[in-house]
mmCIF file of C-alpha atoms in Angstrom:
data_model
loop_
_atom_site.group_PDB
_atom_site.id
_atom_site.type_symbol
_atom_site.label_atom_id
_atom_site.label_comp_id
_atom_site.label_asym_id
_atom_site.label_seq_id
_atom_site.Cartn_x
_atom_site.Cartn_y
_atom_site.Cartn_z
ATOM 1 C CA MET A 1 51.237 -13.244 124.345
ATOM 2 C CA LYS A 2 51.749 -15.400 121.552
ATOM 3 C CA ILE A 3 55.514 -14.068 121.375
ATOM 4 C CA ARG A 4 55.995 -14.449 125.119
ATOM 5 C CA PHE A 5 54.766 -17.579 125.116
ATOM 6 C CA LEU A 6 57.236 -18.880 122.208
ATOM 7 C CA LEU A 7 59.734 -17.470 123.719
ATOM 8 C CA GLY A 8 59.347 -19.149 127.300
ATOM 9 C CA ILE A 9 59.319 -22.585 125.593
ATOM 10 C CA LEU A 10 62.772 -21.494 124.177
ATOM 11 C CA PHE A 11 64.425 -20.654 127.356
ATOM 12 C CA LEU A 12 62.639 -23.618 129.361
ATOM 13 C CA ILE A 13 64.182 -26.903 127.013
ATOM 14 C CA SER A 14 67.837 -25.277 127.340
ATOM 15 C CA SER A 15 67.635 -27.231 130.778
ATOM 16 C CA PHE A 16 67.382 -30.342 128.836
ATOM 17 C CA ASN A 17 70.334 -32.823 128.842
ATOM 18 C CA LEU A 18 70.928 -34.611 125.719
ATOM 19 C CA LYS A 19 73.362 -37.703 124.795
ATOM 20 C CA ALA A 20 76.675 -37.275 122.656
ATOM 21 C CA GLN A 21 74.895 -39.141 119.379
ATOM 22 C CA GLU A 22 72.074 -36.396 119.736
ATOM 23 C CA LYS A 23 71.536 -33.348 118.456
ATOM 24 C CA PHE A 24 68.413 -31.003 119.808
ATOM 25 C CA SER A 25 67.392 -27.384 118.736
ATOM 26 C CA VAL A 26 63.939 -24.932 118.868
ATOM 27 C CA ASN A 27 63.899 -22.124 116.212
ATOM 28 C CA MET A 28 61.799 -19.079 116.312
ATOM 29 C CA ASN A 29 61.537 -16.901 113.164
ATOM 30 C CA LEU A 30 59.259 -13.851 112.179
ATOM 31 C CA LYS A 31 59.426 -12.755 108.444
ATOM 32 C CA THR A 32 57.755 -9.549 106.996
ATOM 33 C CA GLU A 33 57.044 -9.254 102.856
ATOM 34 C CA PRO A 34 55.324 -6.356 101.989
ATOM 35 C CA THR A 35 54.222 -5.834 98.294
ATOM 36 C CA ASP A 36 52.228 -3.167 96.442
ATOM 37 C CA LYS A 37 48.969 -3.721 97.835
ATOM 38 C CA ILE A 38 49.468 -6.878 100.141
ATOM 39 C CA ASN A 39 51.572 -7.313 103.592
ATOM 40 C CA PHE A 40 52.335 -10.775 104.241
ATOM 41 C CA ASN A 41 53.342 -11.619 107.804
ATOM 42 C CA GLU A 42 54.743 -15.088 109.032
ATOM 43 C CA THR A 43 55.845 -16.356 112.668
ATOM 44 C CA LYS A 44 57.181 -19.777 112.640
ATOM 45 C CA ILE A 45 58.564 -22.004 115.408
ATOM 46 C CA SER A 46 60.259 -25.607 115.193
ATOM 47 C CA VAL A 47 61.812 -27.836 117.533
ATOM 48 C CA SER A 48 63.971 -30.784 115.892
ATOM 49 C CA PHE A 49 65.489 -33.888 117.548
ATOM 50 C CA ASN A 50 68.201 -35.748 115.383
ATOM 51 C CA LYS A 51 69.728 -39.392 116.771
ATOM 52 C CA GLU A 52 72.340 -41.190 115.625
ATOM 53 C CA ILE A 53 71.216 -44.946 116.022
ATOM 54 C CA ASN A 54 74.631 -46.636 114.751
ATOM 55 C CA SER A 55 77.572 -45.526 112.490
ATOM 56 C CA LYS A 56 74.955 -46.295 109.203
ATOM 57 C CA ASN A 57 72.170 -45.218 110.408
ATOM 58 C CA GLU A 58 70.245 -41.841 111.504
ATOM 59 C CA ILE A 59 66.998 -40.666 112.328
ATOM 60 C CA THR A 60 65.495 -36.744 112.222
ATOM 61 C CA ASN A 61 62.413 -35.422 113.572
ATOM 62 C CA LYS A 62 60.823 -31.826 113.012
ATOM 63 C CA LEU A 63 57.734 -30.285 114.597
ATOM 64 C CA GLU A 64 56.729 -27.349 113.003
ATOM 65 C CA TYR A 65 53.657 -24.741 113.524
ATOM 66 C CA SER A 66 53.416 -21.483 111.189
ATOM 67 C CA ASN A 67 51.065 -18.920 111.283
ATOM 68 C CA LEU A 68 50.893 -16.318 108.359
ATOM 69 C CA ASN A 69 48.943 -13.053 108.489
ATOM 70 C CA VAL A 70 47.772 -11.332 105.047
ATOM 71 C CA ASN A 71 47.168 -7.138 105.001
ATOM 72 C CA TYR A 72 45.505 -5.971 102.615
ATOM 73 C CA ASP A 73 45.452 -2.399 101.567
ATOM 74 C CA LEU A 74 41.830 -0.608 102.429
ATOM 75 C CA GLY A 75 39.521 -0.617 99.640
ATOM 76 C CA SER A 76 41.537 -3.108 97.298
ATOM 77 C CA PHE A 77 40.223 -6.798 97.929
ATOM 78 C CA GLU A 78 36.877 -5.982 99.687
ATOM 79 C CA SER A 79 35.749 -9.114 98.608
ATOM 80 C CA PHE A 80 38.458 -11.437 99.947
ATOM 81 C CA GLU A 81 39.370 -9.114 103.353
ATOM 82 C CA ASN A 82 38.296 -12.283 105.029
ATOM 83 C CA LEU A 83 41.248 -14.524 104.010
ATOM 84 C CA ASP A 84 43.759 -12.715 106.260
ATOM 85 C CA GLN A 85 45.091 -15.834 108.610
ATOM 86 C CA PHE A 86 46.595 -18.973 107.712
ATOM 87 C CA ASN A 87 48.042 -21.821 109.480
ATOM 88 C CA GLN A 88 50.263 -24.888 109.132
ATOM 89 C CA LEU A 89 50.801 -27.737 111.153
ATOM 90 C CA LYS A 90 53.576 -30.503 110.073
ATOM 91 C CA TYR A 91 56.158 -33.163 111.093
ATOM 92 C CA GLU A 92 59.093 -34.375 109.311
ATOM 93 C CA LEU A 93 60.415 -37.738 109.977
ATOM 94 C CA GLY A 94 63.775 -38.607 108.081
ATOM 95 C CA ILE A 95 66.121 -41.260 108.028
ATOM 96 C CA PHE A 96 69.823 -41.305 106.510
ATOM 97 C CA HIS A 97 71.347 -44.789 105.725
ATOM 98 C CA GLN A 98 74.542 -45.151 104.553
ATOM 99 C CA ILE A 99 74.576 -48.097 101.971
ATOM 100 C CA THR A 100 78.584 -47.479 100.855
ATOM 101 C CA LYS A 101 81.417 -45.623 102.357
ATOM 102 C CA THR A 102 80.928 -42.881 99.812
ATOM 103 C CA ALA A 103 76.886 -43.120 99.658
ATOM 104 C CA LYS A 104 73.575 -42.797 101.854
ATOM 105 C CA VAL A 105 69.794 -42.023 100.598
ATOM 106 C CA ASN A 106 67.529 -39.983 102.749
ATOM 107 C CA PHE A 107 64.350 -40.610 102.973
ATOM 108 C CA THR A 108 61.940 -38.442 104.480
ATOM 109 C CA ILE A 109 57.583 -38.327 105.403
ATOM 110 C CA ILE A 110 55.903 -35.054 105.892
ATOM 111 C CA PRO A 111 52.255 -35.098 107.025
ATOM 112 C CA THR A 112 51.108 -31.830 107.169
ATOM 113 C CA ALA A 113 48.000 -29.634 107.943
ATOM 114 C CA ASN A 114 47.265 -26.441 106.241
ATOM 115 C CA PHE A 115 44.106 -24.649 107.180
ATOM 116 C CA GLN A 116 42.569 -21.110 107.529
ATOM 117 C CA ARG A 117 40.962 -21.081 111.227
ATOM 118 C CA ASN A 118 39.377 -24.166 111.655
ATOM 119 C CA LEU A 119 41.522 -27.810 111.006
ATOM 120 C CA ASP A 120 39.822 -30.696 109.963
ATOM 121 C CA PHE A 121 40.917 -33.954 109.012
ATOM 122 C CA SER A 122 40.483 -33.206 105.085
ATOM 123 C CA ASP A 123 43.328 -30.400 105.697
ATOM 124 C CA VAL A 124 46.104 -33.103 105.926
ATOM 125 C CA SER A 125 48.419 -34.016 103.114
ATOM 126 C CA LEU A 126 51.522 -36.422 102.480
ATOM 127 C CA LEU A 127 54.529 -34.829 101.332
ATOM 128 C CA GLY A 128 58.041 -36.450 101.398
ATOM 129 C CA SER A 129 61.022 -36.845 99.434
ATOM 130 C CA PHE A 130 64.099 -39.274 98.495
ATOM 131 C CA LYS A 131 67.595 -38.679 97.695
ATOM 132 C CA ILE A 132 70.716 -40.205 97.167
ATOM 133 C CA ILE A 133 73.715 -38.480 98.307
ATOM 134 C CA LYS A 134 76.971 -39.452 96.739
ATOM 135 C CA GLN A 135 80.734 -38.151 98.225
ATOM 136 C CA LEU A 136 82.571 -37.563 95.119
ATOM 137 C CA LYS A 137 85.821 -36.444 96.920
ATOM 138 C CA SER A 138 86.723 -35.185 99.924
ATOM 139 C CA ASN A 139 85.139 -31.866 99.163
ATOM 140 C CA THR A 140 82.414 -32.513 96.778
ATOM 141 C CA SER A 141 79.222 -34.701 97.225
ATOM 142 C CA ILE A 142 75.941 -34.615 94.956
ATOM 143 C CA ASN A 143 72.313 -35.011 95.585
ATOM 144 C CA ILE A 144 69.934 -36.145 93.533
ATOM 145 C CA GLY A 145 66.366 -37.289 94.146
ATOM 146 C CA ILE A 146 62.466 -36.539 94.030
ATOM 147 C CA GLU A 147 60.067 -34.566 96.358
ATOM 148 C CA ARG A 148 56.709 -34.009 96.473
ATOM 149 C CA SER A 149 56.598 -30.422 97.964
ATOM 150 C CA THR A 150 54.768 -27.484 97.665
ATOM 151 C CA ILE A 151 57.402 -24.881 96.289
ATOM 152 C CA PHE A 152 55.365 -23.656 93.326
ATOM 153 C CA GLY A 153 52.532 -23.666 95.825
ATOM 154 C CA ASN A 154 50.279 -26.778 95.256
ATOM 155 C CA PRO A 155 51.644 -30.279 96.153
ATOM 156 C CA LYS A 156 53.510 -31.649 93.214
ATOM 157 C CA PHE A 157 56.351 -34.013 92.688
ATOM 158 C CA VAL A 158 59.732 -32.081 91.126
ATOM 159 C CA PRO A 159 62.996 -33.511 90.682
ATOM 160 C CA THR A 160 65.704 -32.117 92.998
ATOM 161 C CA LEU A 161 69.659 -31.686 92.186
ATOM 162 C CA SER A 162 72.756 -30.164 94.067
ATOM 163 C CA LEU A 163 76.091 -30.044 94.261
ATOM 164 C CA ASN A 164 77.697 -29.215 97.192
ATOM 165 C CA TYR A 165 81.519 -27.634 97.467
ATOM 166 C CA LYS A 166 83.471 -27.051 100.258
ATOM 167 C CA ILE A 167 85.834 -24.493 98.739
ATOM 168 C CA ASN A 168 88.273 -23.876 101.832
ATOM 169 C CA GLU A 169 87.960 -24.113 105.771
ATOM 170 C CA THR A 170 85.787 -21.120 105.727
ATOM 171 C CA SER A 171 83.650 -21.251 102.936
ATOM 172 C CA THR A 172 81.238 -23.894 101.422
ATOM 173 C CA LEU A 173 79.171 -23.638 97.809
ATOM 174 C CA LEU A 174 75.569 -25.333 97.184
ATOM 175 C CA ILE A 175 74.584 -25.069 93.874
ATOM 176 C CA GLY A 176 71.208 -26.388 92.456
ATOM 177 C CA PHE A 177 67.923 -27.030 92.555
ATOM 178 C CA PRO A 178 65.323 -25.655 94.429
ATOM 179 C CA ASP A 179 67.916 -24.523 96.952
ATOM 180 C CA SER A 180 71.284 -22.725 96.095
ATOM 181 C CA LYS A 181 73.846 -21.263 98.780
ATOM 182 C CA ILE A 182 77.461 -19.279 99.383
ATOM 183 C CA SER A 183 78.192 -19.633 102.784
ATOM 184 C CA TYR A 184 81.558 -18.106 105.181
ATOM 185 C CA SER A 185 82.350 -18.163 108.222
ATOM 186 C CA ASN A 186 85.517 -15.765 109.289
ATOM 187 C CA ASN A 187 85.638 -17.032 112.595
ATOM 188 C CA ILE A 188 83.360 -19.540 115.052
ATOM 189 C CA ARG A 189 80.651 -17.182 115.899
ATOM 190 C CA ASN A 190 79.763 -15.278 112.795
ATOM 191 C CA THR A 191 78.219 -17.173 109.503
ATOM 192 C CA PHE A 192 77.178 -15.181 106.184
ATOM 193 C CA ASN A 193 75.266 -16.670 103.555
ATOM 194 C CA LEU A 194 74.089 -15.536 100.082
ATOM 195 C CA THR A 195 70.818 -17.779 99.315
ATOM 196 C CA ASN A 196 68.478 -18.685 96.377
ATOM 197 C CA SER A 197 65.191 -20.783 96.945
ATOM 198 C CA PHE A 198 61.974 -21.811 95.010
ATOM 199 C CA ASN A 199 59.415 -21.505 97.789
ATOM 200 C CA GLY A 200 55.849 -21.702 98.211
ATOM 201 C CA ASN A 201 52.861 -23.251 100.308
ATOM 202 C CA PHE A 202 48.897 -23.785 100.073
ATOM 203 C CA TYR A 203 46.356 -23.559 102.584
ATOM 204 C CA ASN A 204 42.668 -24.871 102.490
ATOM 205 C CA LEU A 205 39.903 -22.567 103.373
ATOM 206 C CA ASP A 206 36.727 -23.012 105.866
ATOM 207 C CA HIS A 207 33.983 -24.371 104.522
ATOM 208 C CA GLN A 208 31.803 -22.004 105.719
ATOM 209 C CA LEU A 209 33.240 -18.979 103.715
ATOM 210 C CA ASN A 210 31.061 -17.957 100.911
ATOM 211 C CA LEU A 211 33.426 -17.501 97.916
ATOM 212 C CA PRO A 212 32.816 -17.280 94.193
ATOM 213 C CA ASN A 213 33.472 -20.539 91.943
ATOM 214 C CA ASN A 214 33.599 -22.599 95.090
ATOM 215 C CA ALA A 215 37.422 -21.518 96.024
ATOM 216 C CA THR A 216 39.059 -24.545 98.196
ATOM 217 C CA LYS A 217 42.329 -23.168 98.797
ATOM 218 C CA VAL A 218 45.139 -20.283 98.388
ATOM 219 C CA ILE A 219 48.322 -21.150 97.199
ATOM 220 C CA THR A 220 51.690 -18.951 97.761
ATOM 221 C CA SER A 221 55.027 -19.012 95.439
ATOM 222 C CA GLN A 222 58.099 -17.104 94.856
ATOM 223 C CA MET A 223 61.849 -17.268 94.239
ATOM 224 C CA THR A 224 63.827 -15.641 97.056
ATOM 225 C CA SER A 225 67.209 -14.454 96.731
ATOM 226 C CA ALA A 226 68.335 -12.875 100.620
ATOM 227 C CA PHE A 227 71.461 -12.234 101.984
ATOM 228 C CA GLU A 228 71.458 -13.929 105.951
ATOM 229 C CA TYR A 229 73.671 -13.539 109.077
ATOM 230 C CA GLU A 230 73.950 -15.691 112.144
ATOM 231 C CA ARG A 231 75.380 -14.933 115.206
ATOM 232 C CA ASN A 232 76.389 -17.454 117.780
ATOM 233 C CA MET A 233 75.875 -15.927 121.257
ATOM 234 C CA ASP A 234 76.875 -18.156 123.433
ATOM 235 C CA LYS A 235 77.213 -22.439 123.483
ATOM 236 C CA ASN A 236 73.930 -22.953 122.902
ATOM 237 C CA TRP A 237 72.073 -19.395 121.524
ATOM 238 C CA PHE A 238 72.217 -17.795 117.769
ATOM 239 C CA ILE A 239 70.557 -14.982 116.609
ATOM 240 C CA ASN A 240 70.497 -14.921 112.139
ATOM 241 C CA PHE A 241 68.802 -11.407 110.385
ATOM 242 C CA LYS A 242 67.825 -12.131 106.591
ATOM 243 C CA ALA A 243 67.399 -9.616 103.791
ATOM 244 C CA GLY A 244 66.016 -10.254 100.266
ATOM 245 C CA TYR A 245 63.714 -9.894 97.407
ATOM 246 C CA ASP A 246 60.891 -11.942 96.181
ATOM 247 C CA PHE A 247 60.858 -12.359 92.455
ATOM 248 C CA ASN A 248 57.984 -14.138 90.627
ATOM 249 C CA LYS A 249 55.626 -14.049 93.671
ATOM 250 C CA LYS A 250 52.150 -15.639 93.313
ATOM 251 C CA TYR A 251 49.424 -15.524 95.716
ATOM 252 C CA ASN A 252 46.532 -17.413 94.105
ATOM 253 C CA LEU A 253 42.746 -18.583 94.600
ATOM 254 C CA ILE A 254 41.964 -22.186 93.547
ATOM 255 C CA ASP A 255 39.163 -24.413 92.689
ATOM 256 C CA SER A 256 38.465 -28.020 93.878
ATOM 257 C CA ASP A 257 40.156 -28.728 90.499
ATOM 258 C CA ASN A 258 43.440 -26.804 90.903
ATOM 259 C CA HIS A 259 42.581 -24.381 88.666
ATOM 260 C CA LYS A 260 43.093 -20.736 88.998
ATOM 261 C CA PHE A 261 40.196 -18.212 88.897
ATOM 262 C CA TYR A 262 41.747 -15.442 90.906
ATOM 263 C CA ASP A 263 44.926 -13.747 90.759
ATOM 264 C CA PHE A 264 45.601 -11.090 93.776
ATOM 265 C CA ASN A 265 48.506 -10.007 91.256
ATOM 266 C CA SER A 266 50.644 -9.283 94.570
ATOM 267 C CA GLY A 267 53.546 -8.188 92.719
ATOM 268 C CA ASN A 268 57.062 -8.696 94.100
ATOM 269 C CA GLY A 269 58.445 -7.195 97.075
ATOM 270 C CA TYR A 270 61.405 -7.327 99.378
ATOM 271 C CA VAL A 271 61.647 -9.861 102.619
ATOM 272 C CA LEU A 272 62.911 -8.983 106.039
ATOM 273 C CA GLY A 273 63.525 -11.933 108.768
ATOM 274 C CA ILE A 274 64.891 -12.026 112.654
ATOM 275 C CA GLY A 275 65.148 -15.452 114.227
ATOM 276 C CA ILE A 276 66.478 -17.045 117.410
ATOM 277 C CA LYS A 277 67.611 -20.446 117.888
ATOM 278 C CA TYR A 278 68.568 -22.468 120.344
ATOM 279 C CA LYS A 279 70.392 -25.771 119.585
ATOM 280 C CA GLN A 280 72.705 -28.549 121.568
#
């Protein structure tokens, strides 16, 4: 039922008309990450709207909802089997401003609500980033900045740095932290990517749960290396596939002082994903 409803939204928005300086997209992705004793399954849908205000300023908007289901092997974690579903709702507001002919800044604010089943005002957190983008050559740019993100689980400030290089008309290279990517497109319909990213999240637990040591949240984090393929089906519709592996995967319970007191020792595992996108 949930999947049919989300797909209905994708087809509904295909009738929207936008101006030339406006961009609109809707994404829906399904991902599974099985490990030795725990399986992680995520459903995510996002709506993006970008508008070019003038030659120097652009505003980006993105609203995203994700649901993470966690399935434990029978009898492995009997005390924690109620920790089986987590939700996130977040909104990203980004501003790009051209400060010189070869440099621009990007400021992003991301209010997010991470909760188990029952949403509360205390579940709201504020993330964001500030980046400077400098064009070094016609085919080379560098990004440097700082962000408050959840790539290591708990929200914290981390530096970001990347070098973007256009190898030729069909290939690009992004090297940096937290994301790196090699991209190749053999025609207008096919895009192949090799990616490496540090990623994670946290979820506040419902207050009525009876867990030891005042557990307040769970965190997940990993480094994911993957092969991705995207196919342009027609003018506006795209499908994508992802296959990869999670390294150094962590799934822990955290107390109110952000101290780890229980490690599920989930272990590493492969990643499989499929998605559909509408873009205009």
